[in-house]
Coordinates of C-alpha atoms and ligand atoms in Angstrom, one line a residue:
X1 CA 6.7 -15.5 0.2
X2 CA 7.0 -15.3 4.2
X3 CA 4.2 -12.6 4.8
X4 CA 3.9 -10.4 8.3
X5 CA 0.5 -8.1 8.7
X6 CA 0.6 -6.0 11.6
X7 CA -2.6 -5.5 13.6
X8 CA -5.1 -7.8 15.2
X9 CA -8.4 -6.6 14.4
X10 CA -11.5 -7.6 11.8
X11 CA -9.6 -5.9 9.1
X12 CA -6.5 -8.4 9.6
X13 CA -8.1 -11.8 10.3
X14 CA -9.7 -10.7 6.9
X15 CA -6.8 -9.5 5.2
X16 CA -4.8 -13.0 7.1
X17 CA -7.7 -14.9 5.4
X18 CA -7.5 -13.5 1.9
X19 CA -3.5 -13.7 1.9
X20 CA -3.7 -17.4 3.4
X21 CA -5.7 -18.1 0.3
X22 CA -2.9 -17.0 -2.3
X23 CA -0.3 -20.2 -3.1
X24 CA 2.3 -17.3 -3.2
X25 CA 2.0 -17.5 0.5
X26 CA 4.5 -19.8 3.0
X27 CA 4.2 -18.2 5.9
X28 CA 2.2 -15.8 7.6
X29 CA 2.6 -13.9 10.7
X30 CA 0.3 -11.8 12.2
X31 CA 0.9 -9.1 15.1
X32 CA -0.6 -9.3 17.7
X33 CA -3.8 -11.2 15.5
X34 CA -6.8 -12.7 17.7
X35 CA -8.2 -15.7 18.9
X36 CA -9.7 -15.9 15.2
X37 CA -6.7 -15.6 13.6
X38 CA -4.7 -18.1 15.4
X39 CA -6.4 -20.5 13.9
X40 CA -4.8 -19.6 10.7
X41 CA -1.8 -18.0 11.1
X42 CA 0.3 -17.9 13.2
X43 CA 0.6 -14.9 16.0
X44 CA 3.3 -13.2 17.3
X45 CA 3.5 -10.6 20.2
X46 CA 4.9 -7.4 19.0
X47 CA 4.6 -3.7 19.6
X48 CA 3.5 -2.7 16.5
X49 CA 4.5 1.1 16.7
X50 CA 8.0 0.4 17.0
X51 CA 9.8 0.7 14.3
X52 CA 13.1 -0.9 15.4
X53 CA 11.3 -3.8 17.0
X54 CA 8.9 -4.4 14.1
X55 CA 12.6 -5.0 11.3
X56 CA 14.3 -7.0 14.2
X57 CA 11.3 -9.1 13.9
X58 CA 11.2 -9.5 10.7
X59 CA 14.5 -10.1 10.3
X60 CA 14.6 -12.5 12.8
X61 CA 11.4 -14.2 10.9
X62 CA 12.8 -14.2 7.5
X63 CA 10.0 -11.8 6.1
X64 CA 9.4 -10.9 2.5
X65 CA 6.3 -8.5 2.6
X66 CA 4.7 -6.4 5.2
X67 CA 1.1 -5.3 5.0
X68 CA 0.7 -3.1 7.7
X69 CA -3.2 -2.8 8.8
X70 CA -3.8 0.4 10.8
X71 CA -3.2 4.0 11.0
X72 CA -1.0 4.5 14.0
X73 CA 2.0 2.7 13.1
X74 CA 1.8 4.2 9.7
X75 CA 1.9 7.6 11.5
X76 CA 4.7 6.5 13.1
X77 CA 7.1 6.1 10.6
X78 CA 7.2 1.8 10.6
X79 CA 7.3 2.0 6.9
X80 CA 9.9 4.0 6.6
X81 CA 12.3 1.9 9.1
X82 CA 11.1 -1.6 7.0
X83 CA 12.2 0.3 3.6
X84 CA 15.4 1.7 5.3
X85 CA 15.9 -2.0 6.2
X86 CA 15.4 -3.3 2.7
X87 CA 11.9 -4.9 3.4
X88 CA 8.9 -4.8 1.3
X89 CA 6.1 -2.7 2.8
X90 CA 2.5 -2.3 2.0
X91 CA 1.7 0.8 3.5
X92 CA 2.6 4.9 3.1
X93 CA 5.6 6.6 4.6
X94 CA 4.8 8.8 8.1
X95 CA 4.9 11.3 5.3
X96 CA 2.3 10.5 2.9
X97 CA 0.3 9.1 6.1
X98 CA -0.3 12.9 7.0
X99 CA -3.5 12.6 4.5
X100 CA -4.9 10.9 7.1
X101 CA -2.9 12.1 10.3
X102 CA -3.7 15.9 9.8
X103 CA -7.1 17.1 8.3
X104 CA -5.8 20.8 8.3
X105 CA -2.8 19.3 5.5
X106 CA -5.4 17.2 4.0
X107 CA -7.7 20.1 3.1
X108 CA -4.5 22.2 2.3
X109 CA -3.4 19.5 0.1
X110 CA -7.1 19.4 -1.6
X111 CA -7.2 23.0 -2.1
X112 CA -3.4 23.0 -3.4
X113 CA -5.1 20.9 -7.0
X114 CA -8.7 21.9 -6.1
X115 CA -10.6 18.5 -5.2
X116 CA -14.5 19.4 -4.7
X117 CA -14.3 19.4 -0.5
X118 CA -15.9 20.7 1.6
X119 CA -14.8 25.0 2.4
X120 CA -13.1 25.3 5.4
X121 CA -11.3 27.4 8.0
X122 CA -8.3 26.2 10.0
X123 CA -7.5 27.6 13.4
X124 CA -5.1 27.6 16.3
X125 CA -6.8 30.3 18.4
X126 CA -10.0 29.6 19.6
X127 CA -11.2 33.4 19.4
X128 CA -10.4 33.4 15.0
X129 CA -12.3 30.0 15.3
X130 CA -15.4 31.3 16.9
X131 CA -15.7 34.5 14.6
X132 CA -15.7 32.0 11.7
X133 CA -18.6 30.4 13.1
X134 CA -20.2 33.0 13.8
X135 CA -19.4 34.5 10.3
X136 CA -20.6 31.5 9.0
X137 CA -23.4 30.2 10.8
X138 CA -24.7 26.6 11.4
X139 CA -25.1 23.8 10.5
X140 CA -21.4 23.5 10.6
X141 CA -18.4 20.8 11.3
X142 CA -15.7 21.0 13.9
X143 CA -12.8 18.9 13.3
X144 CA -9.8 18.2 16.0
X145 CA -6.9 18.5 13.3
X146 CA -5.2 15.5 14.4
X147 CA -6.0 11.5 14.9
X148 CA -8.6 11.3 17.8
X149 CA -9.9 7.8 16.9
X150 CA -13.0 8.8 15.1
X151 CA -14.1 11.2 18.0
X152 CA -12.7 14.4 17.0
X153 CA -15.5 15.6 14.7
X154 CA -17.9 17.5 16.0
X155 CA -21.7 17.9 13.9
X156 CA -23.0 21.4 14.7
X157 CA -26.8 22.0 14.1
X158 CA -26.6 25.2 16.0
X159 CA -24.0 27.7 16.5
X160 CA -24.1 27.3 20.4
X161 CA -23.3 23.6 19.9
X162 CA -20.2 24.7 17.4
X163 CA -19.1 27.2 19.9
X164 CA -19.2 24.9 22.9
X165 CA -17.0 22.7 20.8
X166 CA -13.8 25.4 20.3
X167 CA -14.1 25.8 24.0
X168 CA -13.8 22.0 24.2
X169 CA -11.4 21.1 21.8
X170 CA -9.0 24.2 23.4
X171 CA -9.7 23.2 26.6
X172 CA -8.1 19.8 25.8
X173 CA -10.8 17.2 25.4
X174 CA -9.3 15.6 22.6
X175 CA -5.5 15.7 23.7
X176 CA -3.0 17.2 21.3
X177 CA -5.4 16.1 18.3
X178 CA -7.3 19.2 19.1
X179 CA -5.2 22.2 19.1
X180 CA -5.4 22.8 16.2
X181 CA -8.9 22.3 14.5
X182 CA -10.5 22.6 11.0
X183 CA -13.9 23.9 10.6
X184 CA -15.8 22.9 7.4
X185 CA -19.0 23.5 5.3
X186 CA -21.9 20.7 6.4
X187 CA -22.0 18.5 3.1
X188 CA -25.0 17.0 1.7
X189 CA -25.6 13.9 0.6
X190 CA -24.9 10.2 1.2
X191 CA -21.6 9.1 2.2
X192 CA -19.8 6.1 0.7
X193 CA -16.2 5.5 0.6
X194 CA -13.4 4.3 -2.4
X195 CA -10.9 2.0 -1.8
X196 CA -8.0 2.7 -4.2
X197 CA -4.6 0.9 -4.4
X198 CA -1.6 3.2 -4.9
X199 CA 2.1 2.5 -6.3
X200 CA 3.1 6.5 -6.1
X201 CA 2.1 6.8 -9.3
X202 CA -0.4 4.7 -10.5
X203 CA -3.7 4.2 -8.8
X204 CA -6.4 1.1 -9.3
X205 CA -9.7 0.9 -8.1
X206 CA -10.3 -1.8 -5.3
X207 CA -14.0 -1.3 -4.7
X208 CA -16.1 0.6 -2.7
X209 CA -18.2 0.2 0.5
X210 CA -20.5 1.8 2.8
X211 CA -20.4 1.8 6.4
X212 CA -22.8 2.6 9.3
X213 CA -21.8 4.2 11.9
X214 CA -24.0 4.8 14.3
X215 CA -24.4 2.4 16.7
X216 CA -28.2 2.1 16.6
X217 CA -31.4 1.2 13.9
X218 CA -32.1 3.3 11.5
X219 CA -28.3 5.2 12.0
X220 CA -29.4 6.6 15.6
X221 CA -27.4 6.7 18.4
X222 CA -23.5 7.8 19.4
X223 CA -20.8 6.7 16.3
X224 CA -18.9 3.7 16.4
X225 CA -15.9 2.5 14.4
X226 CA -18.6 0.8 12.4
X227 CA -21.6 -1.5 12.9
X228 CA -21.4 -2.9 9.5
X229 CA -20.8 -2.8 5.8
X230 CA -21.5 -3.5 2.4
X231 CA -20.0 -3.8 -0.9
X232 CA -20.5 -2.2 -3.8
X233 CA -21.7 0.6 -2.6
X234 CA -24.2 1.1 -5.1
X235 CA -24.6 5.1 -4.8
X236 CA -21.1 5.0 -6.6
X237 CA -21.4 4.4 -10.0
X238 CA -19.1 3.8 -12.2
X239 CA -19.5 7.5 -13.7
X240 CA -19.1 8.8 -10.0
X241 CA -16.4 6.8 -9.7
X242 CA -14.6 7.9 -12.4
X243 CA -15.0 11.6 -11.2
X244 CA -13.5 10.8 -8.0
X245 CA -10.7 9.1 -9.5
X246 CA -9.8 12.4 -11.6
X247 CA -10.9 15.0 -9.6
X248 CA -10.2 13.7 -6.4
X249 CA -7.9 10.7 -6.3
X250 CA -5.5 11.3 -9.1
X251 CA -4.7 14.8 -8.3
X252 CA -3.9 14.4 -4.7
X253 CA -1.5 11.6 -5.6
X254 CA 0.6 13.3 -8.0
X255 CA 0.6 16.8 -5.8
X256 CA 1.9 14.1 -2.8
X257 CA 4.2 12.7 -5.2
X258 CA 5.2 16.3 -6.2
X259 CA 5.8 17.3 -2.5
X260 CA 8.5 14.6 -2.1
X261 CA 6.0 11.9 -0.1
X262 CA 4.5 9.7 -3.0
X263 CA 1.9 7.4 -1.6
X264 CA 1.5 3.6 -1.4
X265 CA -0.7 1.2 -0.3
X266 CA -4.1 1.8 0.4
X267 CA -6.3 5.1 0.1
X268 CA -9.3 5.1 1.6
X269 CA -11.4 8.3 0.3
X270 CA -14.6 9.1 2.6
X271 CA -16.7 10.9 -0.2
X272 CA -20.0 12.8 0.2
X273 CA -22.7 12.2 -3.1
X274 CA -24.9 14.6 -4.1
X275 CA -26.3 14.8 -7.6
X276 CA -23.6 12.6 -9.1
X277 CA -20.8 14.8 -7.7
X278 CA -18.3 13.2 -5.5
X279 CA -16.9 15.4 -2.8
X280 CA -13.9 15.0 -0.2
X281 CA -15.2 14.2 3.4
X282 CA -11.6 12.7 4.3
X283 CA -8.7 10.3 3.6
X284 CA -8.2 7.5 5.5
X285 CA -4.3 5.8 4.9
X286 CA -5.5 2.1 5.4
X287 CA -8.4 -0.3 5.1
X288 CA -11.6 0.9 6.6
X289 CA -13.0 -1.7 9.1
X290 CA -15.3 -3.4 8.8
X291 CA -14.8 -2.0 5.0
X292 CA -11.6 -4.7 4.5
X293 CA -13.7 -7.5 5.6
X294 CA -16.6 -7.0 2.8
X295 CA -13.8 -5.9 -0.1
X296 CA -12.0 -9.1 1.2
X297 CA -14.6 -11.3 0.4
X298 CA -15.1 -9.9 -2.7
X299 CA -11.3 -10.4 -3.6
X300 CA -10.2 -13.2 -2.4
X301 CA -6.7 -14.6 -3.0
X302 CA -6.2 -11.8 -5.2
X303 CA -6.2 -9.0 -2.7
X304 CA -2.4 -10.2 -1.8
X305 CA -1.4 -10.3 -5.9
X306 CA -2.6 -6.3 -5.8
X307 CA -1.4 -5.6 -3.0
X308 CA 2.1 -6.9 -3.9
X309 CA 2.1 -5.2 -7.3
X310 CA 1.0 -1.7 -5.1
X311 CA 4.5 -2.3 -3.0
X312 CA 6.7 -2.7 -5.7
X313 CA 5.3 0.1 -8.4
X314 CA 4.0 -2.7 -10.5
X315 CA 0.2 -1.6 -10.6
X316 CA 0.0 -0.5 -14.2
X317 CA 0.2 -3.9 -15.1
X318 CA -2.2 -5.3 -12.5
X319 CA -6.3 -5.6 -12.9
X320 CA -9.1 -6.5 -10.5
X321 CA -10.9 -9.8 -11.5
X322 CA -14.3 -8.7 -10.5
X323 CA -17.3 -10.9 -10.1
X324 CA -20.9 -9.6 -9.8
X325 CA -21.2 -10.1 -6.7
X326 CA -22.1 -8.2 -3.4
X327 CA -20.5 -9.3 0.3
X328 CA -21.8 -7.4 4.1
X329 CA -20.3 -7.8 7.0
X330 CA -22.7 -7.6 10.5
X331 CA -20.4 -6.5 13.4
X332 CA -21.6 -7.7 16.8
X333 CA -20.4 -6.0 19.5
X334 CA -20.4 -6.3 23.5
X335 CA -23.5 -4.8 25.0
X336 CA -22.5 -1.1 26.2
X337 CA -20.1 0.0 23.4
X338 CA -19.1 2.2 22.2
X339 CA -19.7 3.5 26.2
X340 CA -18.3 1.2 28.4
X341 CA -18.8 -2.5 27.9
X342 CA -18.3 -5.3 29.5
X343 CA -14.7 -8.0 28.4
X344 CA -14.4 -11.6 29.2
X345 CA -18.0 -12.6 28.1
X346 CA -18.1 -16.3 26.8
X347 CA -19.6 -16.7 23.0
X348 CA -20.5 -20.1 21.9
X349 CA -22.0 -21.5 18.5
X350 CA -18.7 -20.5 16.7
X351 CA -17.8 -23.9 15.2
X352 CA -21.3 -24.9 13.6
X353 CA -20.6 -22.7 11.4
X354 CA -19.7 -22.6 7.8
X355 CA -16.3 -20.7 6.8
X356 CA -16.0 -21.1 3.4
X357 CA -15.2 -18.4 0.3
X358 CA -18.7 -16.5 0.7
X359 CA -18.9 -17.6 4.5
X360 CA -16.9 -16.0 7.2
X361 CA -16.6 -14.6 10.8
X362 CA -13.6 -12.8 11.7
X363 CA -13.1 -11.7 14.9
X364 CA -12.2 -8.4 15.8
X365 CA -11.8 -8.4 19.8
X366 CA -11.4 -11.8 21.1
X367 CA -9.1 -14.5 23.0
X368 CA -9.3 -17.8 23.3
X369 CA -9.0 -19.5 27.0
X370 CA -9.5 -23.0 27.9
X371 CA -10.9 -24.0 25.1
X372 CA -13.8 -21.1 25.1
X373 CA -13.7 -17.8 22.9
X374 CA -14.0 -15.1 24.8
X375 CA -14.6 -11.5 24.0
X376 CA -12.6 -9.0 24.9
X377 CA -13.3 -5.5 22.8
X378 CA -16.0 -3.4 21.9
X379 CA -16.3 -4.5 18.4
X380 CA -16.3 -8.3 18.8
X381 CA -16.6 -10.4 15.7
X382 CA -17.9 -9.7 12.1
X383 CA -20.3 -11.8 10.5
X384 CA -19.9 -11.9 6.9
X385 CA -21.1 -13.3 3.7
X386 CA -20.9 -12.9 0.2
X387 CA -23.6 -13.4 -2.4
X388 CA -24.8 -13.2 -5.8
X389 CA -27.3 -10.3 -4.6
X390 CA -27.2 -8.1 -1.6
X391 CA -30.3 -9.8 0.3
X392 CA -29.3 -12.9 0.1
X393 CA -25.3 -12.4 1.4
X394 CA -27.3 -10.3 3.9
X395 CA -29.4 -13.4 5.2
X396 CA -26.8 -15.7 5.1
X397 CA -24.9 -13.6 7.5
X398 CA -27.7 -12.4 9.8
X399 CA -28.4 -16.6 9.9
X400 CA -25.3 -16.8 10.8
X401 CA -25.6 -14.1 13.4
X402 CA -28.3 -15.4 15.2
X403 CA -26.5 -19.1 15.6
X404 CA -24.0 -17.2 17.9
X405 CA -24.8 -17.6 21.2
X406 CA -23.8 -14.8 23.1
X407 CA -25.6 -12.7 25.6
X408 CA -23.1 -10.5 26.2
X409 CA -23.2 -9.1 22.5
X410 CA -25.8 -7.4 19.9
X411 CA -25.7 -6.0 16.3
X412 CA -27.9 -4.1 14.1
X413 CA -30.6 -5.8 12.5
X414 CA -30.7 -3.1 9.2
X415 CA -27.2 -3.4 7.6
X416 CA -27.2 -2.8 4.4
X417 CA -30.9 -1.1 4.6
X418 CA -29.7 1.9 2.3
X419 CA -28.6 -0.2 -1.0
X420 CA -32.0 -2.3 -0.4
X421 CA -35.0 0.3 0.1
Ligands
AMP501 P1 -14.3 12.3 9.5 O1 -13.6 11.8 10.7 O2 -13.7 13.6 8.9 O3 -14.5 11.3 8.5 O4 -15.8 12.7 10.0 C1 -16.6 11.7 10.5 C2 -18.0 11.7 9.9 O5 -18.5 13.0 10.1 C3 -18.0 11.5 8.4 O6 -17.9 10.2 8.1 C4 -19.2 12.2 8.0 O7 -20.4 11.3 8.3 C5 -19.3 13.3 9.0 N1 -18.7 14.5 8.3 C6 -17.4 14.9 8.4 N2 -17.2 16.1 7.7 C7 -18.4 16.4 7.2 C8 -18.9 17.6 6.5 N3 -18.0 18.5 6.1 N4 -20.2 17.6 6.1 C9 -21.0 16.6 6.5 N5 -20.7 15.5 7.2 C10 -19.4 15.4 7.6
LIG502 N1 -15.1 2.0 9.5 C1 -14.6 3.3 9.4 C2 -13.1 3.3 9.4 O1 -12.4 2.3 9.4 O2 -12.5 4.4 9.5

């Protein structure tokens, strides 16, 4: 099978990595990739969010399956062109992708088959918007209702904070993502997020994760895209699991299905536990990264079998071949981010270390240059092991961490601190 993945971050060196592992695999391209997956694929300049550019290449490229790694070409409809063109996609239609592209449809869409979520409000007048809050009081959440790269949410301890934020959001901080916006009821709890693989019918569990966002120690600081992650998340059990499969899951893909826009490919559900009860904090329509980079390690060669069977309705027949294992991922990024950060910073140490099937660093923001890898994004690389217990993947990778030598970067030195207090 000649396989093309579109994206070049962490999330598709590992998904490039798993696939390369699979003997169903000839050929793999990746768009645009990185310097860390040019070493195993090969990479190919491409606008991803074209539709008509993306089938001309593969057409061109003889391609059998796309896996298509984040959110913006799904939002734009490259699905849809590859399946008008005949091609295999991994990935939802710009229709189904509205479960991530709009929270106001997502919550509509929740409340349609009544998934626990948080209660909300949803505005396009900033005057309505304000009453609620007031109406309501703090603490409270204020969500731009489109995609605003992780920046649109807004966590109000007071009601002068949630206020300021309408004023904002109307006033055009966050583009067109923010006018509309969602305000929702501050959920309790921890926060740990399911990765489920979806046909348009039939769903399959692919493991779950948990992430840390905040840029600093102890989760302090501004949020990132993601400092770091773990899998299993151990806060969802398998009886929690379950309930979010038929509570939350489940429902929300036959009301989609109902509605015309059945989903496939990869559901990402952002849930918030409390007491054993999973509730909706958000769908995501693609891998989380660095969540893909831990399930990845966990999966293996595998990952491309599941996500094959997703694409062509085949999942009821398909199963996960766990192991009892547990993988974490440490991102290091450049010294700055996620304000402004330096690019071009030289790292050394890369090639003294081991990559094997529970060793790894895939790069997320790199480019290779007369021989040296250079960095040249916020989040940089991802240092990531796999292990029979959490603590010891999680000192194989920081071991593997500090033999990178690069001043320009740092990382967290607590990953994975929740799953091991
Ligand atoms: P979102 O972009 O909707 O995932 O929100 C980003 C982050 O804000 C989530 O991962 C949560 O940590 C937090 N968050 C969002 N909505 C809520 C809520 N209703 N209650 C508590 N925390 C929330
Ligand atoms: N790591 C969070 C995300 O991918 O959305």
């Amino acid at each position: 099978m000649n396989i093309l993945i579109l994206g070049g971050g962490g999330r598709e060196h590992a998904l490039a990595w798993a696939v390369m592992q699979n003997p169903k695999c000839d050929k793999l391209i990746v768009a645009p990739g990185n310097a860390g997956i040019a070493q195993i694929a090969s990479c190919a300049d491409l606008d991803i969010n074209n539709g008509g550019a993306v089938v001309s290449f593969a057409e061109e490229n003889a391609i059998d399956f796309v896996i298509v790694g984040p959110e913006a070409p799904l939002a734009a409809g490259v699905s849809d062109r590859l399946r008008d063109a005949g091609l295999l996609v991994f990935g939802p239609s710009e229709a189904a992708a509205k479960l991530e592209a709009s929270k106001a449809f997502t919550k509509e869409v929740c409340a349609a088959v009544d998934a626990p979520t948080a209660g909300y409000g949803h505005f396009t007048d900033a005057e309505a918007a304000k009453d609620y809050i007031r109406q309501q009081g703090a603490p409270i959440v204020v969500k731009a209702d489109g995609l605003a790269a992780g920046k649109g949410v807004i966590m109000a301890f007071d009601e002068a904070t949630a206020l300021e934020a309408i004023d904002d959001m109307f006033g055009g901080a966050f583009g067109a993502a923010g006018a509309e916006v969602v305000i929702e009821e501050f959920m309790e709890g921890e926060e740990a997020s399911l990765f489920v693989l979806v046909d348009g019918t039939e769903v399959l569990s692919m493991g779950s994760a948990q992430d840390h966002k905040r840029v600093g120690e102890g989760d302090s600081g501004p949020n990132t895209g993601g400092m770091g992650a773990y899998s299993p998340a151990p806060v969802l059990t398998a009886e929690v699991e379950a309930r979010a499969m038929e509570e939350i899951v489940k429902p929300t893909m036959l009301e989609m299905a109902r509605r015309g826009a059945p989903y496939q490919g990869i559901l990402y559900a952002g849930l918030m536990i409390k007491d054993g009860q999973p509730r909706l904090v958000e769908y995501n329509v693609r891998f989380g990264d660095p969540e893909c980079q831990v399930l990845m390690m966990r999966l293996g060669a595998q990952a491309l079998d599941l996500m094959h069977a997703a694409a062509e309705g085949r999942l009821d027949r398909a199963q996960v071949n766990w192991a009892d294992d547990h993988a974490i991922t440490v991102v290091m990024a450049a010294n700055g981010y996620p304000g402004a950060y330096e690019k071009g910073t030289e790292i050394k140490g890369l090639d003294a270390l081991p990559e094997d099937a529970s060793n790894m660093v895939f790069h997320a923001g790199t480019k290779a240059l007369d021989g040296k890898i250079l960095a040249t994004g916020g989040r940089v690389l991802n240092v990531t092991a796999r292990g029979e217990t959490l603590q010891e993947a999680r000192d194989r990778a920081y071991a593997a961490a500090d033999a990178i030598i690069w001043p320009g970067g740092f990382m967290r030195r607590d990953i994975g601190w929740r799953a091991l207090k």
